[in-house]
Coordinates of N, CA and C and ligand atoms in Angstrom, one line a residue:
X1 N 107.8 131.8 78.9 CA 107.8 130.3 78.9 C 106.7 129.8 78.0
X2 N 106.9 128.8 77.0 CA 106.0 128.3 76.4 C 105.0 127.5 77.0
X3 N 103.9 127.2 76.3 CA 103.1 126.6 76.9 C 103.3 125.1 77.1
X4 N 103.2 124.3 78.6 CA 103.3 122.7 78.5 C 102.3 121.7 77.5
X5 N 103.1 120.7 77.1 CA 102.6 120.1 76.4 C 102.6 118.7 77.1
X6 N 101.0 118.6 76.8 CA 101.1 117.2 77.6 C 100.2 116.5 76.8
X7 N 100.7 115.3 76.7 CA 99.9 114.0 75.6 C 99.2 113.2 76.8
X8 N 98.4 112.7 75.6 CA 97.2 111.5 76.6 C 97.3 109.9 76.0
X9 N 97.1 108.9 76.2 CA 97.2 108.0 75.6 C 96.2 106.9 76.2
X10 N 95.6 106.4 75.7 CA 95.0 104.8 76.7 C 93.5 105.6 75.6
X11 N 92.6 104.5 76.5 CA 91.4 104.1 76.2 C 91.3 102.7 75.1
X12 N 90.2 102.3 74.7 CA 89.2 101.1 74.3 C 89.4 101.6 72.5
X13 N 89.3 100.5 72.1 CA 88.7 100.4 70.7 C 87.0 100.8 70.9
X14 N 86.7 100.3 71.8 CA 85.3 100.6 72.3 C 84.6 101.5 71.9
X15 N 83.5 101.7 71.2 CA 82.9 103.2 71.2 C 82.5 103.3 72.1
X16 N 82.5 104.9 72.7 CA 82.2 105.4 74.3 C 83.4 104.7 75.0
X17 N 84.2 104.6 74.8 CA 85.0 103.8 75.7 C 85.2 104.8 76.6
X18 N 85.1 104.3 78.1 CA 85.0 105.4 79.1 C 86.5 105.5 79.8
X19 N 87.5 105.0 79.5 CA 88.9 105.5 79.6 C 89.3 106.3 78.6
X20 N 88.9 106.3 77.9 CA 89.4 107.9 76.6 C 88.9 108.4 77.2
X21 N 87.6 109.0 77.4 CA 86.8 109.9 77.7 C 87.7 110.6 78.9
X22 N 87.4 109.7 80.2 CA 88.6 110.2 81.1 C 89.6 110.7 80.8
X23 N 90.5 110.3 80.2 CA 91.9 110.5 79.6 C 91.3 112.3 79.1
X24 N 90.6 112.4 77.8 CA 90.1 113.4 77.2 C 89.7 114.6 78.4
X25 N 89.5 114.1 79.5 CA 88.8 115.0 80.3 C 89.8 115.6 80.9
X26 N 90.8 115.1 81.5 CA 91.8 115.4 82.2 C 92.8 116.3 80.7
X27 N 92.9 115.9 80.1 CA 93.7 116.9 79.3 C 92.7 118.4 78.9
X28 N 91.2 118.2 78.7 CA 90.6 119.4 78.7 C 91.0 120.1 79.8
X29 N 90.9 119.7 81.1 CA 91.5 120.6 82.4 C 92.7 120.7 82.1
X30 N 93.8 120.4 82.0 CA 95.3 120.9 81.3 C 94.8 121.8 80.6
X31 N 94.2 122.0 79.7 CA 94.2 122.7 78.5 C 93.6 124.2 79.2
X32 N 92.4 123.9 80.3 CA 92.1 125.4 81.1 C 92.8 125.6 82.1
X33 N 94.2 125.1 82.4 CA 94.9 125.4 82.9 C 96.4 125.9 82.0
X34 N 96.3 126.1 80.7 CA 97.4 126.5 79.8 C 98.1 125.6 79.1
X35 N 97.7 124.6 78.9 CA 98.7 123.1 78.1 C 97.8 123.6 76.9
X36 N 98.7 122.9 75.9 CA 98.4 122.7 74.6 C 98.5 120.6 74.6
X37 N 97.3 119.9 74.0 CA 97.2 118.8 74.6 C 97.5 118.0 72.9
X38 N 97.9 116.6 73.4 CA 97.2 115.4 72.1 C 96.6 114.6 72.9
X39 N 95.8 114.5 72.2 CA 95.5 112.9 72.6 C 95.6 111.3 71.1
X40 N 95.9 110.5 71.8 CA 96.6 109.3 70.9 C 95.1 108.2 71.3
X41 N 94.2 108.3 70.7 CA 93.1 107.5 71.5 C 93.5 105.9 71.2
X42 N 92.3 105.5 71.4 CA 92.2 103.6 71.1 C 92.2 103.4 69.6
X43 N 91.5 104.1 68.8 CA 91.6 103.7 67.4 C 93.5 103.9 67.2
X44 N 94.0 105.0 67.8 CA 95.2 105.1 67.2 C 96.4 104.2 67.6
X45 N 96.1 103.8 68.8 CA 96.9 102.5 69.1 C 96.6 101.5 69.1
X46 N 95.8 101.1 68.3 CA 95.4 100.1 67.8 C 95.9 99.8 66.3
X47 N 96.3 101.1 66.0 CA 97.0 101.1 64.5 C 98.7 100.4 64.4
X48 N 98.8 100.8 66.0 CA 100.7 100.4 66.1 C 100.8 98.6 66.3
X49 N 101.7 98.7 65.0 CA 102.1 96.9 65.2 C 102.5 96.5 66.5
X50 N 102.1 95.6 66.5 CA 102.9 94.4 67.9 C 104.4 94.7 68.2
X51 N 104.6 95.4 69.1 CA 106.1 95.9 69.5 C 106.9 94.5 69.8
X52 N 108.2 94.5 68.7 CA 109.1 93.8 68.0 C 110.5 94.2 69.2
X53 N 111.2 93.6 69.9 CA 112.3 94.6 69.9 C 113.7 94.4 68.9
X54 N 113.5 93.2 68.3 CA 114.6 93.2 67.4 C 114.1 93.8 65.9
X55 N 113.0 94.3 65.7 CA 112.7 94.8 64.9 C 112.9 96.2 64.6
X56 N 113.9 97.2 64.0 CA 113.7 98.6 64.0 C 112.8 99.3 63.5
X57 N 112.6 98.5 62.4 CA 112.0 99.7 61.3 C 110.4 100.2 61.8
X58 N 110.1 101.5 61.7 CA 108.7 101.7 62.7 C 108.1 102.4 61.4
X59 N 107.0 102.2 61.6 CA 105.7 102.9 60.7 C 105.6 104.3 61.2
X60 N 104.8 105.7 60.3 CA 104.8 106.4 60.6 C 104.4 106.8 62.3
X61 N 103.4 106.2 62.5 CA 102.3 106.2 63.8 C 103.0 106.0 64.8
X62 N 103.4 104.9 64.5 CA 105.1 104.6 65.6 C 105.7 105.9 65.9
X63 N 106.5 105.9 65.0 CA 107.5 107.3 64.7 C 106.4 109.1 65.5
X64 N 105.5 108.7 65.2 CA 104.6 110.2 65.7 C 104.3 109.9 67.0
X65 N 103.7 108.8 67.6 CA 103.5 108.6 69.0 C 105.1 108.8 70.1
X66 N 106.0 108.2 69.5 CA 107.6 107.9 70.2 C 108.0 109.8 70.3
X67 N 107.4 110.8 68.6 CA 108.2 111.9 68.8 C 107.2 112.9 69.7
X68 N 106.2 112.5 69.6 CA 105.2 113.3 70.8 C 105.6 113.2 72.7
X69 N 105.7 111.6 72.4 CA 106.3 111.6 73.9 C 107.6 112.4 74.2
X70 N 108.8 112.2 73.1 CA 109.7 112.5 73.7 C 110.1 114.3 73.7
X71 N 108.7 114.9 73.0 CA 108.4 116.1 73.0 C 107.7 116.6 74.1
X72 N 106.9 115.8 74.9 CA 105.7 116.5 75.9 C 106.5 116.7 77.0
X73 N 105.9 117.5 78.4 CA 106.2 118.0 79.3 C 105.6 117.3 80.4
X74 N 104.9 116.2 79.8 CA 103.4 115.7 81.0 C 102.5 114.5 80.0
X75 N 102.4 113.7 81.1 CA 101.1 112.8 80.3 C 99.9 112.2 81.2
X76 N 99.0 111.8 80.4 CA 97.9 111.1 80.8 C 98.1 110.0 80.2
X77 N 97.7 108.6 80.8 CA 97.5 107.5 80.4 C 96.6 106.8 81.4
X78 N 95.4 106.6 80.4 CA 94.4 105.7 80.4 C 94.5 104.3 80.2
X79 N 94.0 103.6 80.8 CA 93.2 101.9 80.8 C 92.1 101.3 81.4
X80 N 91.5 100.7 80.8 CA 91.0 99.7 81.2 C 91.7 98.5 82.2
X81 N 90.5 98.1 82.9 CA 91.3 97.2 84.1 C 90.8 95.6 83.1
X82 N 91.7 94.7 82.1 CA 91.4 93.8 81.9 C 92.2 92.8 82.7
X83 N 91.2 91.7 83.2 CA 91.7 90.3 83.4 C 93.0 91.0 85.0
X84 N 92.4 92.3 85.5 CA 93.2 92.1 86.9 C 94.4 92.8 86.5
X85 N 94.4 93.5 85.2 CA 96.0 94.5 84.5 C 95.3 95.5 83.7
X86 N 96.7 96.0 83.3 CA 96.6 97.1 82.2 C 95.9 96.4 80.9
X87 N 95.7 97.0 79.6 CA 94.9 96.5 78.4 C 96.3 95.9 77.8
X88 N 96.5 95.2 77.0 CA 97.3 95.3 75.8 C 97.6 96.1 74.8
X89 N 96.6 96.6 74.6 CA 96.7 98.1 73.6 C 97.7 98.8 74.3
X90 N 97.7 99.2 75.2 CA 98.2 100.3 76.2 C 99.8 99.9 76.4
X91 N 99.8 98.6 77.1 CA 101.1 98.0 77.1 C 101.8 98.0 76.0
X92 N 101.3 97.7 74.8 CA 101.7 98.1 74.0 C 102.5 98.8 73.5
X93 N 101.9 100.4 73.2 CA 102.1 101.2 73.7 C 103.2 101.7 74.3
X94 N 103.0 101.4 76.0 CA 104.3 101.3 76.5 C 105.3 100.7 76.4
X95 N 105.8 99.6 75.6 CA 106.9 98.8 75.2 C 107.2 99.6 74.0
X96 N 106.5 99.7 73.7 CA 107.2 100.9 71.7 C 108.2 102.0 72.7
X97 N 107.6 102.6 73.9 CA 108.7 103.6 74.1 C 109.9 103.0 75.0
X98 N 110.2 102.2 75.0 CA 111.8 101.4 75.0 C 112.4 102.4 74.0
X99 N 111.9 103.2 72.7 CA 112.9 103.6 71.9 C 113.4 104.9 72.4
X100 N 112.8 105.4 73.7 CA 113.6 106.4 74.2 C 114.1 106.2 75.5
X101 N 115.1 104.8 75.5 CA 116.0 104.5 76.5 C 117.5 105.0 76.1
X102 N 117.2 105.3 74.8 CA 118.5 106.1 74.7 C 118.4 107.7 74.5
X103 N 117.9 108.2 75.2 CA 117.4 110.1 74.6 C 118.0 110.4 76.0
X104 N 118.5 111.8 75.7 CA 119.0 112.5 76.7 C 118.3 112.6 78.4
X105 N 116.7 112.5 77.5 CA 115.6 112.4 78.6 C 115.1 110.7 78.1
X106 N 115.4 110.5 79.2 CA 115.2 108.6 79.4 C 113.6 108.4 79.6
X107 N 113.0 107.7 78.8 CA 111.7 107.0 79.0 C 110.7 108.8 79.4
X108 N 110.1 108.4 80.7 CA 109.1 109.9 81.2 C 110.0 110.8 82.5
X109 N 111.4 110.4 82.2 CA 112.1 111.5 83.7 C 111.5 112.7 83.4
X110 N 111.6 113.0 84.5 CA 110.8 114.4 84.6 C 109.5 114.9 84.5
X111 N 108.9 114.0 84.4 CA 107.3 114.2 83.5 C 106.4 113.6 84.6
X112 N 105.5 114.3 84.8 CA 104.2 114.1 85.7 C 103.5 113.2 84.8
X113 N 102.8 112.3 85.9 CA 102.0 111.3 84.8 C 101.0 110.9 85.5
X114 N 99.7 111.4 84.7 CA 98.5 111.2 85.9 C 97.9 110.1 85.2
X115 N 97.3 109.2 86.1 CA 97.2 107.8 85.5 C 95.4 107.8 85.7
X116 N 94.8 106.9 84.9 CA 93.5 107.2 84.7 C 93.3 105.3 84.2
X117 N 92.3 104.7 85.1 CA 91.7 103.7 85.1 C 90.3 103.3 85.0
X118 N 89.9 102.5 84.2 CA 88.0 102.3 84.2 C 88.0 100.9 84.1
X119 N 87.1 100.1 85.5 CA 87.0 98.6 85.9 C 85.5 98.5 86.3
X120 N 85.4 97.4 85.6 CA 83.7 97.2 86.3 C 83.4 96.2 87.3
X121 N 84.3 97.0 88.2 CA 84.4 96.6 89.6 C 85.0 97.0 90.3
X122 N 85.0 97.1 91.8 CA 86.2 97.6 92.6 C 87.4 97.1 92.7
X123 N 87.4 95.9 92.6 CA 88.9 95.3 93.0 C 89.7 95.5 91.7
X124 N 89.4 96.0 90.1 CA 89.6 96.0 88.8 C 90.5 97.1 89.2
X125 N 90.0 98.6 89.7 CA 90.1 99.5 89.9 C 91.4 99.9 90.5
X126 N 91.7 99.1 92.1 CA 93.0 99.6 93.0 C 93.8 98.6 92.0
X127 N 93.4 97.5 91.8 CA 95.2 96.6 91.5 C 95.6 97.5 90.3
X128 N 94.6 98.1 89.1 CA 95.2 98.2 88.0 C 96.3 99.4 88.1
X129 N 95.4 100.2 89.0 CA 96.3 101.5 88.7 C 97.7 101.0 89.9
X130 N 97.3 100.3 91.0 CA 98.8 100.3 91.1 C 100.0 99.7 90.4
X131 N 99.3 98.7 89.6 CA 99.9 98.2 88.3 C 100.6 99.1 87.4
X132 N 99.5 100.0 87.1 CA 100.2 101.1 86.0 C 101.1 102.1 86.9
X133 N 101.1 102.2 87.6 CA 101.9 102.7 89.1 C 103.3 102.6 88.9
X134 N 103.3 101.0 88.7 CA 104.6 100.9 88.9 C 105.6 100.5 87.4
X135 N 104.2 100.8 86.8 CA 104.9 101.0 85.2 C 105.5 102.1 85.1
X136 N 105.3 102.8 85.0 CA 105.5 104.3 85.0 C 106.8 104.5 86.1
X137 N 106.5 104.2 87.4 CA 108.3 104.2 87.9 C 109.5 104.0 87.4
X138 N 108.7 102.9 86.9 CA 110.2 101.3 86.2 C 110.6 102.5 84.9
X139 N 109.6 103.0 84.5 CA 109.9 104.3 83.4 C 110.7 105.9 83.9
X140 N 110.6 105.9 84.6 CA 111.3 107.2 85.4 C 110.3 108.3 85.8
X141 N 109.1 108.0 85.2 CA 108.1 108.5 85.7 C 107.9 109.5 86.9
X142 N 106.8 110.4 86.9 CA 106.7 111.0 88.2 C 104.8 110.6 88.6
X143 N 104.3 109.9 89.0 CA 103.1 109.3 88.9 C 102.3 110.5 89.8
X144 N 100.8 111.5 89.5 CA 100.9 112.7 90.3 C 100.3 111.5 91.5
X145 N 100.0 112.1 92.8 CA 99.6 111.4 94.1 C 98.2 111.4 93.6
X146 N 97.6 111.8 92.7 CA 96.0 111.7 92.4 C 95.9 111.0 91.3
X147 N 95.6 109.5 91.3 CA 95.3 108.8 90.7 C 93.7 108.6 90.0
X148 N 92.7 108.5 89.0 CA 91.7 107.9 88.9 C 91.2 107.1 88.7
X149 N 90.3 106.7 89.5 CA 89.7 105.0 88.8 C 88.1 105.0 89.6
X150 N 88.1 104.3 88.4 CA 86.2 104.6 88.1 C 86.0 103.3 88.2
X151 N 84.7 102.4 88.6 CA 83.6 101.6 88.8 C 82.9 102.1 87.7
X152 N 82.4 101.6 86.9 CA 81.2 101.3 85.6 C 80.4 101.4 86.1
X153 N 80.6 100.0 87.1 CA 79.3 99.3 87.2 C 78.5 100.4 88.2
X154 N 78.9 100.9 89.3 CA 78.7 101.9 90.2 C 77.6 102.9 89.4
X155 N 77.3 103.2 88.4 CA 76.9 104.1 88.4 C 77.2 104.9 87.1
X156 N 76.1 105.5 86.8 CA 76.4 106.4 85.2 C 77.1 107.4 85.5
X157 N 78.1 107.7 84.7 CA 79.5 108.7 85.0 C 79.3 109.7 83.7
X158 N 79.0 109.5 82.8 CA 78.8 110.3 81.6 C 77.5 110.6 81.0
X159 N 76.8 112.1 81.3 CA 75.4 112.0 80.2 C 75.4 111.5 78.9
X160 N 74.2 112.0 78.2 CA 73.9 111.4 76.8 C 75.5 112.5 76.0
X161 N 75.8 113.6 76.1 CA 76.8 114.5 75.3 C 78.3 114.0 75.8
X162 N 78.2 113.4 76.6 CA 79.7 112.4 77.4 C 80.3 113.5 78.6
X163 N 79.6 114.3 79.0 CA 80.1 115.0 80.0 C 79.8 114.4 81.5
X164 N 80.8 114.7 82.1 CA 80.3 114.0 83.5 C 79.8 114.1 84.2
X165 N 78.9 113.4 84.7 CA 77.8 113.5 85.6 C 78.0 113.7 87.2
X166 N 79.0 113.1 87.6 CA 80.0 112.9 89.2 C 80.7 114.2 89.7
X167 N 79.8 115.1 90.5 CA 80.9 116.2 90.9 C 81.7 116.0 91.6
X168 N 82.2 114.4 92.1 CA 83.6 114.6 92.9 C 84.5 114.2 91.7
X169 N 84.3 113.3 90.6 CA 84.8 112.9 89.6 C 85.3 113.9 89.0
X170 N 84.5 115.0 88.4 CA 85.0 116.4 88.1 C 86.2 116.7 88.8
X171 N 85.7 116.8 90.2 CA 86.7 117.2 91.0 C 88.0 116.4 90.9
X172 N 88.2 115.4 90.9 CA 89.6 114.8 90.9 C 90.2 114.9 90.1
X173 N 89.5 114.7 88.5 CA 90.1 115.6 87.4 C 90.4 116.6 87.2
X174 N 90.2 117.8 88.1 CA 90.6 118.8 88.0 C 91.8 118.8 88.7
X175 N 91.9 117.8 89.7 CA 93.0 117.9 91.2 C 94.3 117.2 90.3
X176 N 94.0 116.6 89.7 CA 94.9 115.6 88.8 C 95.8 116.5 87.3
X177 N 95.0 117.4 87.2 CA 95.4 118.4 85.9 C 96.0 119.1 86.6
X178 N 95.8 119.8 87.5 CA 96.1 120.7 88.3 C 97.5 120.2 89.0
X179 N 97.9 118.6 88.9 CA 99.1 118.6 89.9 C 100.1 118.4 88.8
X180 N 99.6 117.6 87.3 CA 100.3 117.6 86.6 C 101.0 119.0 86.2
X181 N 99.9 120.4 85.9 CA 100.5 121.4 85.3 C 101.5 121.8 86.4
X182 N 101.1 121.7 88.1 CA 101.8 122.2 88.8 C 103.5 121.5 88.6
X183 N 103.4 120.0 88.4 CA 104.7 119.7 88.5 C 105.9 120.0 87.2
X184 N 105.1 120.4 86.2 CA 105.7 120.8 85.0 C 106.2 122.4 85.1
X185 N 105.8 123.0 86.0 CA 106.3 124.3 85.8 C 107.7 123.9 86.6
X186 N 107.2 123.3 87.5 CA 108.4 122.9 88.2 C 109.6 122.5 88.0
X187 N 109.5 121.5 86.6 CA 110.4 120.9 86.3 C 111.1 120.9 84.7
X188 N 110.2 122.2 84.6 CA 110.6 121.9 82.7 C 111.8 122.1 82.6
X189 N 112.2 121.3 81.2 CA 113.0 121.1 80.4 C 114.2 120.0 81.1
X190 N 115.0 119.2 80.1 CA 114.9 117.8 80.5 C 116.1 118.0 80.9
X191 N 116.4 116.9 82.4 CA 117.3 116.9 83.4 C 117.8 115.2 83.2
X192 N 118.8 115.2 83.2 CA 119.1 113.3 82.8 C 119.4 113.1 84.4
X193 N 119.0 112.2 84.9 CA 119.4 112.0 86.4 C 121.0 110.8 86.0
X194 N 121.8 111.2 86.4 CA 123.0 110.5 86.0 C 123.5 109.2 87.6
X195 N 123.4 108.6 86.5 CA 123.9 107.3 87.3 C 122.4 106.2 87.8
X196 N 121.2 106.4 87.3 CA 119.9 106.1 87.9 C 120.2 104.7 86.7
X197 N 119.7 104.1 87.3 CA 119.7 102.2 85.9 C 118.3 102.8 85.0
Ligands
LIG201 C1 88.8 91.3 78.2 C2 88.2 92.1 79.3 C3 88.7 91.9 80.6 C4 88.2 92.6 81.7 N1 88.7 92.3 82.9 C5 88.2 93.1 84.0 C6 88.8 92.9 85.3 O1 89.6 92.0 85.5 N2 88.3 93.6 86.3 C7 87.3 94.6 86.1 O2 86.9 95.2 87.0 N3 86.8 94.8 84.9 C8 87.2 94.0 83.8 N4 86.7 94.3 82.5 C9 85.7 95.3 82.3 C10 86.4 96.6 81.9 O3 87.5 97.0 82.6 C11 85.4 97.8 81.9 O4 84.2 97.5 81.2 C12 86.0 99.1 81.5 O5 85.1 100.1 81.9 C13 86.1 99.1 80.0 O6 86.8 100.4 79.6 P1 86.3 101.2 78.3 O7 84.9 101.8 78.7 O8 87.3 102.3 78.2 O9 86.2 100.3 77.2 C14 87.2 93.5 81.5 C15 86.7 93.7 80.2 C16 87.2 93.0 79.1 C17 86.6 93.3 77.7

């Protein structure tokens, strides 16, 4: 069996933005668990135009983000909790892959998706991710049961080298890689659920 491939996406234009980093951390644990990873940070989705739907024609970034997804076996997606939601970068993002409502494998069927949130505050934290929650369903998604979301304000999460400082934080990242790789051995290779809207 080849190795799973699992993409990451989200985080800040921000430097240090602490949703990449998350994002980045959770695919390192894929990666010591046998994935071969991308990650699509903030600068890079920030390069994708304003998703058009009557517009086809896509730039290359477009076109590499859409063939990565509809290549991977698993993803991470990161956000920021803005204004009580997901970011717009992100959403973004997630509206560009409308272009695989027509692929054998629809949107993320089949695919573990461990969601990863950063709010500078507690109530930022539960609405977002159940927000991205139910993004990801409406997508066919498989959301893992171990969600992350981080408080800022709570507390320094990353040293001066950006590693984390939180050994339960560690720990969830690991719990979260670990359910993703688990559900991908489970399910590889793409299954159309027939008759699903
Ligand atoms: C435009 C904007 C809106 C925000 N709205 C919220 C919010 O509704 N709730 C919250 O907890 N934090 C909010 N924040 C704070 C960010 O979620 C927080 O700083 C987050 O850690 C930033 O992620 P980053 O480190 O990846 O850039 C907002 C920040 C910005 C810039």
């Amino acid at each position: 069996m080849t190795r799973p491939f699992i993409i990451g996406f989200g985080g800040t234009t921000r430097a240090g933005s602490s949703s990449e980093k998350l994002v980045r951390a959770v695919l390192t644990a894929c990666e010591n668990e046998g994935a071969q990873t991308r990650l699509f940070d903030g600068a890079f989705l920030a390069r994708l135009p304003h998703y058009a739907p009557e517009k086809p024609e896509r730039t290359v970034e477009q076109r590499e983000f859409v063939e990565a997804v509809r290549q991977c076996n698993g993803l991470v997606i990161g956000t920021p909790a803005y204004h009580g939601g997901i970011s717009g970068l992100v959403k973004n993002a997630l509206d560009l892959l409308e272009d695989l409502r027509g692929d054998p494998r629809v949107y993320f069927d089949d695919c573990p998706v461990g969601l990863v949130v950063s709010a500078a505050g507690w109530q930022g934290t539960g609405i977002t991710l159940s927000a991205l929650r139910d993004m990801v369903h409406a997508m066919r998604g498989w959301p893992t049961p171990i969600g992350i979301s981080v408080n800022t304000l709570a507390g320094p999460l990353f040293d001066a080298s950006g590693a984390i400082t939180e050994p339960q934080l560690d720990a969830t990242i690991a719990g979260q890689a670990s359910q993703i790789m688990r559900f991908t051995s489970a399910f590889r290779g793409p299954q159309v659920l027939k008759g699903a809207a």
